[in-house]
PDB file of C-alpha atoms in Angstrom:
ATOM      1  CA  MET A   1       0.000   0.000   0.000  1.00 31.00           C
ATOM      2  CA  VAL A   2       1.311   3.430  -0.898  1.00 29.00           C
ATOM      3  CA  LYS A   3       1.803   5.533   2.193  1.00 33.00           C
ATOM      4  CA  LYS A   4       0.214   8.946   2.026  1.00 32.00           C
ATOM      5  CA  LYS A   5       1.830  11.970   3.653  1.00 35.00           C
ATOM      6  CA  ARG A   6      -0.080  14.994   4.854  1.00 36.00           C
ATOM      7  CA  PHE A   7      -0.067  17.859   7.344  1.00 36.00           C
ATOM      8  CA  THR A   8      -2.288  17.124  10.318  1.00 36.00           C
ATOM      9  CA  THR A   9      -2.870  18.392  13.831  1.00 32.00           C
ATOM     10  CA  VAL A  10      -1.471  15.506  15.839  1.00 33.00           C
ATOM     11  CA  LEU A  11       1.203  14.925  18.431  1.00 29.00           C
ATOM     12  CA  VAL A  12       4.346  13.347  17.028  1.00 31.00           C
ATOM     13  CA  ILE A  13       5.069  10.220  19.046  1.00 27.00           C
ATOM     14  CA  LEU A  14       8.306   9.084  17.424  1.00 29.00           C
ATOM     15  CA  SER A  15      10.564  10.410  14.708  1.00 31.00           C
ATOM     16  CA  LEU A  16      11.216   7.518  12.340  1.00 29.00           C
ATOM     17  CA  PHE A  17      13.835   9.004  10.093  1.00 31.00           C
ATOM     18  CA  ALA A  18      16.800  11.355  10.196  1.00 32.00           C
ATOM     19  CA  SER A  19      16.970  14.275   7.819  1.00 33.00           C
ATOM     20  CA  VAL A  20      17.725  13.241   4.243  1.00 32.00           C
ATOM     21  CA  LEU A  21      19.863  16.299   3.696  1.00 32.00           C
ATOM     22  CA  ALA A  22      23.050  16.311   5.758  1.00 32.00           C
ATOM     23  CA  GLY A  23      25.952  18.564   5.169  1.00 32.00           C
ATOM     24  CA  SER A  24      24.701  21.757   3.614  1.00 33.00           C
ATOM     25  CA  ALA A  25      27.421  24.352   3.841  1.00 33.00           C
ATOM     26  CA  ALA A  26      26.865  26.974   6.503  1.00 35.00           C
ATOM     27  CA  ALA A  27      25.831  30.405   5.277  1.00 38.00           C
ATOM     28  CA  GLU A  28      26.429  33.654   7.052  1.00 39.00           C
ATOM     29  CA  ASP A  29      23.350  35.511   8.245  1.00 44.00           C
ATOM     30  CA  GLN A  30      22.720  38.364   5.867  1.00 48.00           C
ATOM     31  CA  VAL A  31      23.137  41.927   7.074  1.00 51.00           C
ATOM     32  CA  ILE A  32      20.422  44.239   5.777  1.00 58.00           C
ATOM     33  CA  GLU A  33      21.696  47.681   4.833  1.00 60.00           C
ATOM     34  CA  LEU A  34      19.488  50.445   6.163  1.00 67.00           C
ATOM     35  CA  LYS A  35      19.433  53.777   4.391  1.00 65.00           C
ATOM     36  CA  GLY A  36      19.012  56.776   6.641  1.00 69.00           C
ATOM     37  CA  ALA A  37      17.587  55.012   9.706  1.00 86.00           C
ATOM     38  CA  ASN A  38      18.502  52.286  12.160  1.00 93.00           C
ATOM     39  CA  GLU A  39      16.216  49.466  13.224  1.00 95.00           C
ATOM     40  CA  GLN A  40      15.127  51.226  16.409  1.00 95.00           C
ATOM     41  CA  GLU A  41      14.057  54.276  14.416  1.00 96.00           C
ATOM     42  CA  ILE A  42      12.200  52.071  11.946  1.00 97.00           C
ATOM     43  CA  ASN A  43      10.389  50.279  14.776  1.00 97.00           C
ATOM     44  CA  THR A  44       9.390  53.615  16.280  1.00 97.00           C
ATOM     45  CA  TYR A  45       8.000  54.753  12.937  1.00 97.00           C
ATOM     46  CA  LEU A  46       6.009  51.524  12.554  1.00 98.00           C
ATOM     47  CA  LYS A  47       4.558  51.826  16.048  1.00 98.00           C
ATOM     48  CA  ASN A  48       3.438  55.377  15.303  1.00 98.00           C
ATOM     49  CA  ALA A  49       1.958  54.151  11.994  1.00 98.00           C
ATOM     50  CA  GLY A  50      -0.352  51.738  13.819  1.00 98.00           C
ATOM     51  CA  TYR A  51       1.637  48.487  13.904  1.00 98.00           C
ATOM     52  CA  THR A  52       1.430  46.520  17.148  1.00 98.00           C
ATOM     53  CA  GLN A  53       4.527  45.228  18.903  1.00 98.00           C
ATOM     54  CA  GLU A  54       3.527  41.689  17.903  1.00 97.00           C
ATOM     55  CA  VAL A  55       3.605  42.643  14.229  1.00 98.00           C
ATOM     56  CA  ILE A  56       6.877  44.568  14.577  1.00 98.00           C
ATOM     57  CA  ASP A  57       8.485  41.555  16.272  1.00 98.00           C
ATOM     58  CA  THR A  58       7.201  39.186  13.563  1.00 97.00           C
ATOM     59  CA  LEU A  59       8.313  41.109  10.483  1.00 98.00           C
ATOM     60  CA  GLU A  60      11.831  40.610   9.136  1.00 97.00           C
ATOM     61  CA  LEU A  61      14.115  43.617   8.973  1.00 97.00           C
ATOM     62  CA  TYR A  62      13.960  43.849   5.169  1.00 97.00           C
ATOM     63  CA  GLN A  63      10.151  43.941   5.377  1.00 98.00           C
ATOM     64  CA  LYS A  64      10.137  46.660   8.024  1.00 98.00           C
ATOM     65  CA  ASN A  65      12.709  48.676   6.124  1.00 97.00           C
ATOM     66  CA  TYR A  66      10.563  48.642   2.963  1.00 98.00           C
ATOM     67  CA  LEU A  67       7.475  49.669   4.917  1.00 98.00           C
ATOM     68  CA  TYR A  68       9.489  52.527   6.387  1.00 97.00           C
ATOM     69  CA  GLU A  69      10.809  53.620   2.974  1.00 96.00           C
ATOM     70  CA  GLU A  70       7.290  53.521   1.487  1.00 97.00           C
ATOM     71  CA  GLU A  71       5.821  55.435   4.467  1.00 97.00           C
ATOM     72  CA  ALA A  72       3.330  52.634   5.013  1.00 98.00           C
ATOM     73  CA  THR A  73       0.478  52.650   7.495  1.00 98.00           C
ATOM     74  CA  PHE A  74      -1.010  49.613   9.190  1.00 98.00           C
ATOM     75  CA  THR A  75      -4.163  48.241   7.569  1.00 98.00           C
ATOM     76  CA  ALA A  76      -4.778  44.651   8.741  1.00 98.00           C
ATOM     77  CA  HIS A  77      -3.105  41.655  10.410  1.00 98.00           C
ATOM     78  CA  LYS A  78      -3.915  38.044  11.232  1.00 98.00           C
ATOM     79  CA  ASN A  79      -1.782  35.492  13.063  1.00 97.00           C
ATOM     80  CA  ALA A  80      -2.530  31.757  13.261  1.00 96.00           C
ATOM     81  CA  LEU A  81      -0.981  28.972  15.353  1.00 93.00           C
ATOM     82  CA  GLY A  82      -1.152  25.272  14.577  1.00 90.00           C
ATOM     83  CA  GLN A  83       0.420  21.842  14.992  1.00 80.00           C
ATOM     84  CA  LEU A  84       1.920  20.858  11.635  1.00 78.00           C
ATOM     85  CA  THR A  85       3.679  17.515  11.300  1.00 76.00           C
ATOM     86  CA  GLU A  86       4.599  14.928   8.730  1.00 77.00           C
ATOM     87  CA  THR A  87       2.683  11.762   9.591  1.00 58.00           C
ATOM     88  CA  GLN A  88       1.964   8.479   7.878  1.00 51.00           C
ATOM     89  CA  GLU A  89      -1.549   7.363   7.152  1.00 41.00           C
ATOM     90  CA  GLY A  90      -2.755   5.095   9.921  1.00 36.00           C
ATOM     91  CA  ILE A  91      -1.077   6.880  12.824  1.00 39.00           C
ATOM     92  CA  SER A  92      -3.667   7.746  15.438  1.00 42.00           C
ATOM     93  CA  GLU A  93      -4.865  11.352  15.603  1.00 48.00           C
ATOM     94  CA  ASP A  94      -6.311  10.974  19.102  1.00 49.00           C
ATOM     95  CA  PHE A  95      -3.493  13.054  20.561  1.00 50.00           C
ATOM     96  CA  ARG A  96      -4.190  16.207  18.566  1.00 51.00           C
ATOM     97  CA  LEU A  97      -5.765  17.998  21.533  1.00 47.00           C
ATOM     98  CA  MET A  98      -2.584  17.374  23.540  1.00 53.00           C
ATOM     99  CA  ALA A  99      -0.282  18.781  20.888  1.00 67.00           C
ATOM    100  CA  LEU A 100       1.527  22.061  21.431  1.00 81.00           C
ATOM    101  CA  PRO A 101       1.697  24.517  18.523  1.00 86.00           C
ATOM    102  CA  ASN A 102       4.793  24.173  16.359  1.00 89.00           C
ATOM    103  CA  TRP A 103       3.562  26.215  13.377  1.00 94.00           C
ATOM    104  CA  ASN A 104       2.946  29.941  13.275  1.00 96.00           C
ATOM    105  CA  HIS A 105       2.202  32.130  10.276  1.00 98.00           C
ATOM    106  CA  SER A 106       0.917  35.644   9.833  1.00 98.00           C
ATOM    107  CA  LEU A 107      -0.279  38.016   7.138  1.00 98.00           C
ATOM    108  CA  VAL A 108       0.081  41.793   7.341  1.00 98.00           C
ATOM    109  CA  VAL A 109      -1.498  44.306   4.955  1.00 98.00           C
ATOM    110  CA  SER A 110      -0.222  47.892   4.759  1.00 98.00           C
ATOM    111  CA  GLN A 111      -1.346  50.836   2.656  1.00 98.00           C
ATOM    112  CA  VAL A 112       1.163  53.116   0.932  1.00 98.00           C
ATOM    113  CA  LYS A 113       1.002  56.209  -1.207  1.00 96.00           C
ATOM    114  CA  ALA A 114       0.190  55.577  -4.881  1.00 97.00           C
ATOM    115  CA  LYS A 115       0.119  57.605  -8.054  1.00 95.00           C
ATOM    116  CA  THR A 116      -3.053  59.544  -8.783  1.00 96.00           C
ATOM    117  CA  GLY A 117      -5.995  57.294  -9.564  1.00 97.00           C
ATOM    118  CA  TYR A 118      -4.551  54.181  -7.885  1.00 97.00           C
ATOM    119  CA  VAL A 119      -4.414  52.457  -4.506  1.00 98.00           C
ATOM    120  CA  ASP A 120      -1.392  50.395  -3.406  1.00 98.00           C
ATOM    121  CA  PHE A 121      -0.989  47.854  -0.608  1.00 98.00           C
ATOM    122  CA  ILE A 122       1.993  45.863   0.662  1.00 98.00           C
ATOM    123  CA  PHE A 123       1.365  42.220   1.588  1.00 98.00           C
ATOM    124  CA  SER A 124       3.774  40.648   4.110  1.00 98.00           C
ATOM    125  CA  TYR A 125       3.640  36.912   4.859  1.00 98.00           C
ATOM    126  CA  ASN A 126       5.775  35.255   7.567  1.00 98.00           C
ATOM    127  CA  TRP A 127       5.928  31.642   8.739  1.00 98.00           C
ATOM    128  CA  ASP A 128       7.817  29.745  11.450  1.00 97.00           C
ATOM    129  CA  TRP A 129       7.959  25.943  11.743  1.00 95.00           C
ATOM    130  CA  SER A 130       9.543  24.363  14.847  1.00 94.00           C
ATOM    131  CA  TYR A 131       9.973  20.927  13.328  1.00 89.00           C
ATOM    132  CA  ASP A 132      12.524  18.637  11.654  1.00 87.00           C
ATOM    133  CA  PRO A 133      10.694  17.081   8.669  1.00 87.00           C
ATOM    134  CA  VAL A 134      11.852  13.894   6.986  1.00 86.00           C
ATOM    135  CA  PHE A 135      11.625  15.549   3.594  1.00 84.00           C
ATOM    136  CA  THR A 136      13.853  18.602   3.087  1.00 86.00           C
ATOM    137  CA  SER A 137      13.322  19.835  -0.434  1.00 84.00           C
ATOM    138  CA  GLU A 138      11.681  22.673  -2.346  1.00 89.00           C
ATOM    139  CA  GLU A 139       8.796  24.237  -0.430  1.00 92.00           C
ATOM    140  CA  LYS A 140       6.182  26.628  -1.834  1.00 94.00           C
ATOM    141  CA  PHE A 141       4.302  29.448  -0.139  1.00 97.00           C
ATOM    142  CA  GLY A 142       2.357  32.451  -1.309  1.00 97.00           C
ATOM    143  CA  ILE A 143      -0.282  35.139  -0.898  1.00 98.00           C
ATOM    144  CA  ALA A 144      -3.612  35.493  -2.710  1.00 97.00           C
ATOM    145  CA  TRP A 145      -6.063  38.407  -2.646  1.00 97.00           C
ATOM    146  CA  THR A 146      -9.409  39.594  -3.938  1.00 97.00           C
ATOM    147  CA  ASP A 147     -10.407  42.566  -6.091  1.00 96.00           C
ATOM    148  CA  GLY A 148      -7.806  42.346  -8.839  1.00 96.00           C
ATOM    149  CA  PHE A 149      -4.791  43.979  -7.214  1.00 97.00           C
ATOM    150  CA  HIS A 150      -1.840  43.604  -9.570  1.00 96.00           C
ATOM    151  CA  PRO A 151       1.504  42.690  -7.948  1.00 96.00           C
ATOM    152  CA  ASP A 152       4.590  44.673  -8.878  1.00 96.00           C
ATOM    153  CA  PRO A 153       7.179  41.918  -9.493  1.00 94.00           C
ATOM    154  CA  SER A 154      10.070  44.328  -8.950  1.00 96.00           C
ATOM    155  CA  THR A 155       9.042  44.706  -5.285  1.00 98.00           C
ATOM    156  CA  ALA A 156       8.841  40.963  -4.534  1.00 98.00           C
ATOM    157  CA  LYS A 157      11.294  39.664  -1.931  1.00 98.00           C
ATOM    158  CA  TYR A 158      11.527  36.546   0.208  1.00 98.00           C
ATOM    159  CA  SER A 159      13.755  34.951   2.835  1.00 98.00           C
ATOM    160  CA  TYR A 160      14.594  31.681   4.578  1.00 97.00           C
ATOM    161  CA  GLN A 161      16.517  30.819   7.740  1.00 97.00           C
ATOM    162  CA  ALA A 162      17.121  27.516   9.535  1.00 96.00           C
ATOM    163  CA  ARG A 163      17.959  27.068  13.211  1.00 96.00           C
ATOM    164  CA  GLY A 164      19.622  24.028  14.708  1.00 96.00           C
ATOM    165  CA  LYS A 165      21.212  22.406  17.730  1.00 95.00           C
ATOM    166  CA  GLN A 166      24.789  21.237  18.235  1.00 93.00           C
ATOM    167  CA  ASP A 167      25.183  17.545  17.302  1.00 90.00           C
ATOM    168  CA  ARG A 168      28.094  16.816  19.681  1.00 90.00           C
ATOM    169  CA  PRO A 169      28.074  19.281  22.573  1.00 90.00           C
ATOM    170  CA  THR A 170      30.580  17.259  24.609  1.00 89.00           C
ATOM    171  CA  ALA A 171      33.054  17.317  21.696  1.00 91.00           C
ATOM    172  CA  TYR A 172      32.644  21.068  21.273  1.00 92.00           C
ATOM    173  CA  PRO A 173      32.161  22.367  24.836  1.00 91.00           C
ATOM    174  CA  GLY A 174      32.880  25.974  23.931  1.00 91.00           C
ATOM    175  CA  CYS A 175      30.378  26.148  21.084  1.00 94.00           C
ATOM    176  CA  PRO A 176      26.851  27.586  21.244  1.00 95.00           C
ATOM    177  CA  ALA A 177      24.155  24.980  21.776  1.00 94.00           C
ATOM    178  CA  THR A 178      22.040  26.517  19.010  1.00 95.00           C
ATOM    179  CA  ARG A 179      22.798  28.499  15.867  1.00 95.00           C
ATOM    180  CA  THR A 180      21.048  29.877  12.812  1.00 96.00           C
ATOM    181  CA  ASN A 181      21.919  29.309   9.171  1.00 95.00           C
ATOM    182  CA  GLY A 182      20.979  31.648   6.370  1.00 91.00           C
ATOM    183  CA  GLY A 183      18.689  34.598   6.805  1.00 90.00           C
ATOM    184  CA  THR A 184      19.351  35.458   3.174  1.00 92.00           C
ATOM    185  CA  VAL A 185      16.909  37.796   1.443  1.00 97.00           C
ATOM    186  CA  TRP A 186      16.308  37.297  -2.269  1.00 97.00           C
ATOM    187  CA  SER A 187      14.519  39.423  -4.840  1.00 97.00           C
ATOM    188  CA  GLY A 188      11.968  37.791  -7.118  1.00 97.00           C
ATOM    189  CA  TYR A 189       9.267  35.124  -7.031  1.00 96.00           C
ATOM    190  CA  SER A 190       8.560  31.640  -8.411  1.00 95.00           C
ATOM    191  CA  THR A 191       5.158  32.415  -9.912  1.00 93.00           C
ATOM    192  CA  TYR A 192       2.483  35.077  -9.911  1.00 89.00           C
ATOM    193  CA  ASN A 193      -0.977  35.602 -11.300  1.00 91.00           C
ATOM    194  CA  PRO A 194      -1.824  39.203 -12.249  1.00 90.00           C
ATOM    195  CA  GLY A 195      -4.747  40.337 -10.170  1.00 93.00           C
ATOM    196  CA  ALA A 196      -4.783  37.306  -7.888  1.00 95.00           C
ATOM    197  CA  GLY A 197      -1.543  36.421  -6.069  1.00 97.00           C
ATOM    198  CA  ILE A 198       2.161  35.644  -5.921  1.00 97.00           C
ATOM    199  CA  GLY A 199       4.270  32.724  -4.668  1.00 97.00           C
ATOM    200  CA  TRP A 200       7.818  31.770  -3.743  1.00 97.00           C
ATOM    201  CA  ALA A 201       9.937  28.614  -3.509  1.00 95.00           C
ATOM    202  CA  ILE A 202      12.697  27.848  -0.990  1.00 94.00           C
ATOM    203  CA  ASN A 203      14.761  24.750  -0.168  1.00 93.00           C
ATOM    204  CA  LEU A 204      14.755  23.474   3.396  1.00 93.00           C
ATOM    205  CA  ILE A 205      17.987  22.140   4.850  1.00 93.00           C
ATOM    206  CA  GLY A 206      18.342  19.322   7.377  1.00 93.00           C
ATOM    207  CA  SER A 207      21.767  20.099   8.854  1.00 94.00           C
ATOM    208  CA  TRP A 208      24.896  22.105   8.218  1.00 94.00           C
ATOM    209  CA  TRP A 209      28.600  21.972   8.970  1.00 93.00           C
ATOM    210  CA  THR A 210      30.644  24.654  10.712  1.00 93.00           C
ATOM    211  CA  GLN A 211      34.442  24.552  10.804  1.00 91.00           C
ATOM    212  CA  ASP A 212      34.632  25.663  14.411  1.00 92.00           C
ATOM    213  CA  CYS A 213      31.775  23.632  15.908  1.00 94.00           C
ATOM    214  CA  GLY A 214      31.005  20.717  13.599  1.00 94.00           C
ATOM    215  CA  TYR A 215      27.458  19.763  12.609  1.00 94.00           C
ATOM    216  CA  TYR A 216      24.233  21.439  13.649  1.00 96.00           C
ATOM    217  CA  THR A 217      20.974  19.536  13.146  1.00 95.00           C
ATOM    218  CA  VAL A 218      18.049  21.681  12.092  1.00 95.00           C
ATOM    219  CA  ASN A 219      15.023  21.726  14.400  1.00 94.00           C
ATOM    220  CA  GLY A 220      13.258  24.793  13.049  1.00 96.00           C
ATOM    221  CA  HIS A 221      12.671  26.863   9.931  1.00 96.00           C
ATOM    222  CA  LYS A 222      11.286  30.286   9.179  1.00 97.00           C
ATOM    223  CA  GLY A 223      10.633  32.251   6.019  1.00 98.00           C
ATOM    224  CA  SER A 224       8.858  35.258   4.600  1.00 98.00           C
ATOM    225  CA  GLY A 225       7.607  36.904   1.440  1.00 98.00           C
ATOM    226  CA  GLN A 226       6.540  40.431   0.616  1.00 98.00           C
ATOM    227  CA  VAL A 227       5.199  42.312  -2.412  1.00 98.00           C
ATOM    228  CA  LYS A 228       3.423  45.544  -3.300  1.00 98.00           C
ATOM    229  CA  ALA A 229       0.218  45.313  -5.330  1.00 98.00           C
ATOM    230  CA  GLY A 230      -2.256  47.905  -6.525  1.00 97.00           C
ATOM    231  CA  LYS A 231      -5.141  48.792  -8.810  1.00 97.00           C
ATOM    232  CA  ALA A 232      -7.011  51.764 -10.205  1.00 97.00           C
ATOM    233  CA  HIS A 233      -9.804  53.241  -8.098  1.00 96.00           C
ATOM    234  CA  ASN A 234     -12.910  55.063  -9.336  1.00 93.00           C
ATOM    235  CA  ASN A 235     -12.314  58.209  -7.254  1.00 92.00           C
ATOM    236  CA  ASN A 236     -15.894  58.344  -5.915  1.00 94.00           C
ATOM    237  CA  ASN A 237     -14.872  58.150  -2.225  1.00 95.00           C
ATOM    238  CA  GLY A 238     -16.939  54.990  -1.965  1.00 96.00           C
ATOM    239  CA  PRO A 239     -16.098  52.251   0.546  1.00 96.00           C
ATOM    240  CA  ALA A 240     -14.527  48.943  -0.464  1.00 97.00           C
ATOM    241  CA  ARG A 241     -13.615  45.748   1.371  1.00 97.00           C
ATOM    242  CA  SER A 242     -10.912  43.306   0.302  1.00 98.00           C
ATOM    243  CA  SER A 243      -9.368  40.135   1.723  1.00 98.00           C
ATOM    244  CA  ALA A 244      -6.144  38.148   1.410  1.00 97.00           C
ATOM    245  CA  VAL A 245      -4.732  34.798   2.535  1.00 97.00           C
ATOM    246  CA  GLY A 246      -1.306  33.247   3.007  1.00 97.00           C
ATOM    247  CA  LYS A 247      -0.509  29.532   2.755  1.00 96.00           C
ATOM    248  CA  TYR A 248       2.461  27.149   2.882  1.00 94.00           C
ATOM    249  CA  TYR A 249       3.023  23.829   1.070  1.00 89.00           C
ATOM    250  CA  HIS A 250       5.489  21.209   2.320  1.00 88.00           C
ATOM    251  CA  LYS A 251       6.838  18.915  -0.396  1.00 84.00           C
ATOM    252  CA  THR A 252       6.871  15.175   0.294  1.00 78.00           C
ATOM    253  CA  PHE A 253       7.446  13.646  -3.153  1.00 74.00           C
ATOM    254  CA  ALA A 254       9.865  14.206  -6.017  1.00 70.00           C
ATOM    255  CA  ALA A 255       7.900  16.156  -8.623  1.00 69.00           C
ATOM    256  CA  ASN A 256       7.708  19.906  -8.151  1.00 79.00           C
ATOM    257  CA  GLY A 257       4.288  21.533  -8.098  1.00 84.00           C
ATOM    258  CA  GLU A 258       2.977  24.838  -9.376  1.00 85.00           C
ATOM    259  CA  LEU A 259       1.076  27.285  -7.225  1.00 91.00           C
ATOM    260  CA  GLY A 260      -2.249  28.614  -8.421  1.00 91.00           C
ATOM    261  CA  PHE A 261      -4.232  31.636  -7.243  1.00 92.00           C
ATOM    262  CA  SER A 262      -7.835  32.749  -7.483  1.00 90.00           C
ATOM    263  CA  GLY A 263      -9.579  35.934  -6.472  1.00 86.00           C
ATOM    264  CA  VAL A 264     -11.801  34.166  -3.906  1.00 89.00           C
ATOM    265  CA  PRO A 265      -9.055  34.330  -2.475  1.00 94.00           C
ATOM    266  CA  THR A 266      -7.536  30.841  -2.451  1.00 91.00           C
ATOM    267  CA  ILE A 267      -4.130  29.263  -3.036  1.00 93.00           C
ATOM    268  CA  SER A 268      -3.758  25.798  -4.560  1.00 89.00           C
ATOM    269  CA  ILE A 269      -0.966  23.597  -5.903  1.00 88.00           C
ATOM    270  CA  SER A 270      -0.755  20.973  -8.617  1.00 86.00           C
ATOM    271  CA  PRO A 271      -0.082  18.113  -8.300  1.00 76.00           C
ATOM    272  CA  SER A 272      -1.532  18.421  -4.811  1.00 79.00           C
ATOM    273  CA  SER A 273      -0.671  14.816  -3.876  1.00 73.00           C
ATOM    274  CA  ASN A 274       3.012  15.784  -3.643  1.00 77.00           C
ATOM    275  CA  TYR A 275       2.468  18.402  -0.954  1.00 80.00           C
ATOM    276  CA  ASP A 276       1.141  18.774   2.579  1.00 80.00           C
ATOM    277  CA  PRO A 277      -0.672  22.117   2.915  1.00 85.00           C
ATOM    278  CA  SER A 278      -0.890  24.317   5.952  1.00 91.00           C
ATOM    279  CA  ASP A 279      -4.146  25.990   6.820  1.00 90.00           C
ATOM    280  CA  GLU A 280      -4.673  29.409   5.303  1.00 93.00           C
ATOM    281  CA  VAL A 281      -4.182  32.516   7.392  1.00 96.00           C
ATOM    282  CA  GLY A 282      -6.415  35.314   6.169  1.00 96.00           C
ATOM    283  CA  THR A 283      -7.447  38.858   6.887  1.00 97.00           C
ATOM    284  CA  ARG A 284      -9.717  41.509   5.406  1.00 97.00           C
ATOM    285  CA  TRP A 285      -9.649  45.280   5.412  1.00 98.00           C
ATOM    286  CA  ASP A 286     -11.670  48.305   4.396  1.00 97.00           C
ATOM    287  CA  TRP A 287     -10.408  51.015   2.067  1.00 97.00           C
ATOM    288  CA  VAL A 288     -11.781  53.982   0.120  1.00 97.00           C
ATOM    289  CA  HIS A 289     -11.863  54.751  -3.606  1.00 96.00           C
ATOM    290  CA  LYS A 290      -9.733  57.878  -3.416  1.00 96.00           C
ATOM    291  CA  ASN A 291      -6.134  58.996  -3.691  1.00 94.00           C
ATOM    292  CA  TYR A 292      -4.093  58.176  -0.604  1.00 89.00           C
TER     293      TYR A 292
END
């Protein structure tokens, strides 16, 4: 019988396999260059622009810096916790109520100034997975929205960072027990649908080697994506309401899938049998048909 993999809200009883990817070279955490302001000043601006401390703490520095540069104001936010695991079909799900959250993702919407006759919003999606999956390969995640907002591909950025624990602490007594790998920020996207959404692809790692402290085994991952999108308004000062969702897909089989977006909004992937989806995190906001 073919074993089916899926995301589910259960307690992991036993890890059956070690990571299939061992030995990825360590990467230095990227330093984001700030133009004209330091992070403390940016955080102060965001707080004054309506962002809560929870949102400020969740956003990556490159996301906050872009919001600062664009003079953004807070519009909407939703955060969702869950228990996301790789499990085999047939494992009991009776323990799901006992499980502690290991998955957290959030979606933030911000409004920015736009050229006359248009409205622009910035969509920021962040996820954090405290888990060591069996399959470490190309993951997909994205954002979808209603009302035909067109993403500006030149503003699309995304990031990924792994965190891990020291494999042999007794052999390396002077080394930190935990470290991070990556934190790189890239420009671009893997796919987008004009008027509906945008998606990214990243590769998870299972462990990495450091010359001074040996191997670190990954026990957590986090990533993010951000893009600006806009549309023409009718300048009648009439009210409007829009919504957006963010979603993550964990790959469990060899063939890569393609993200799809609809203006419902929904995010899908094909072939879906190769991926375990997270739940969607969604939010909605009100805006006005006028120049901002």
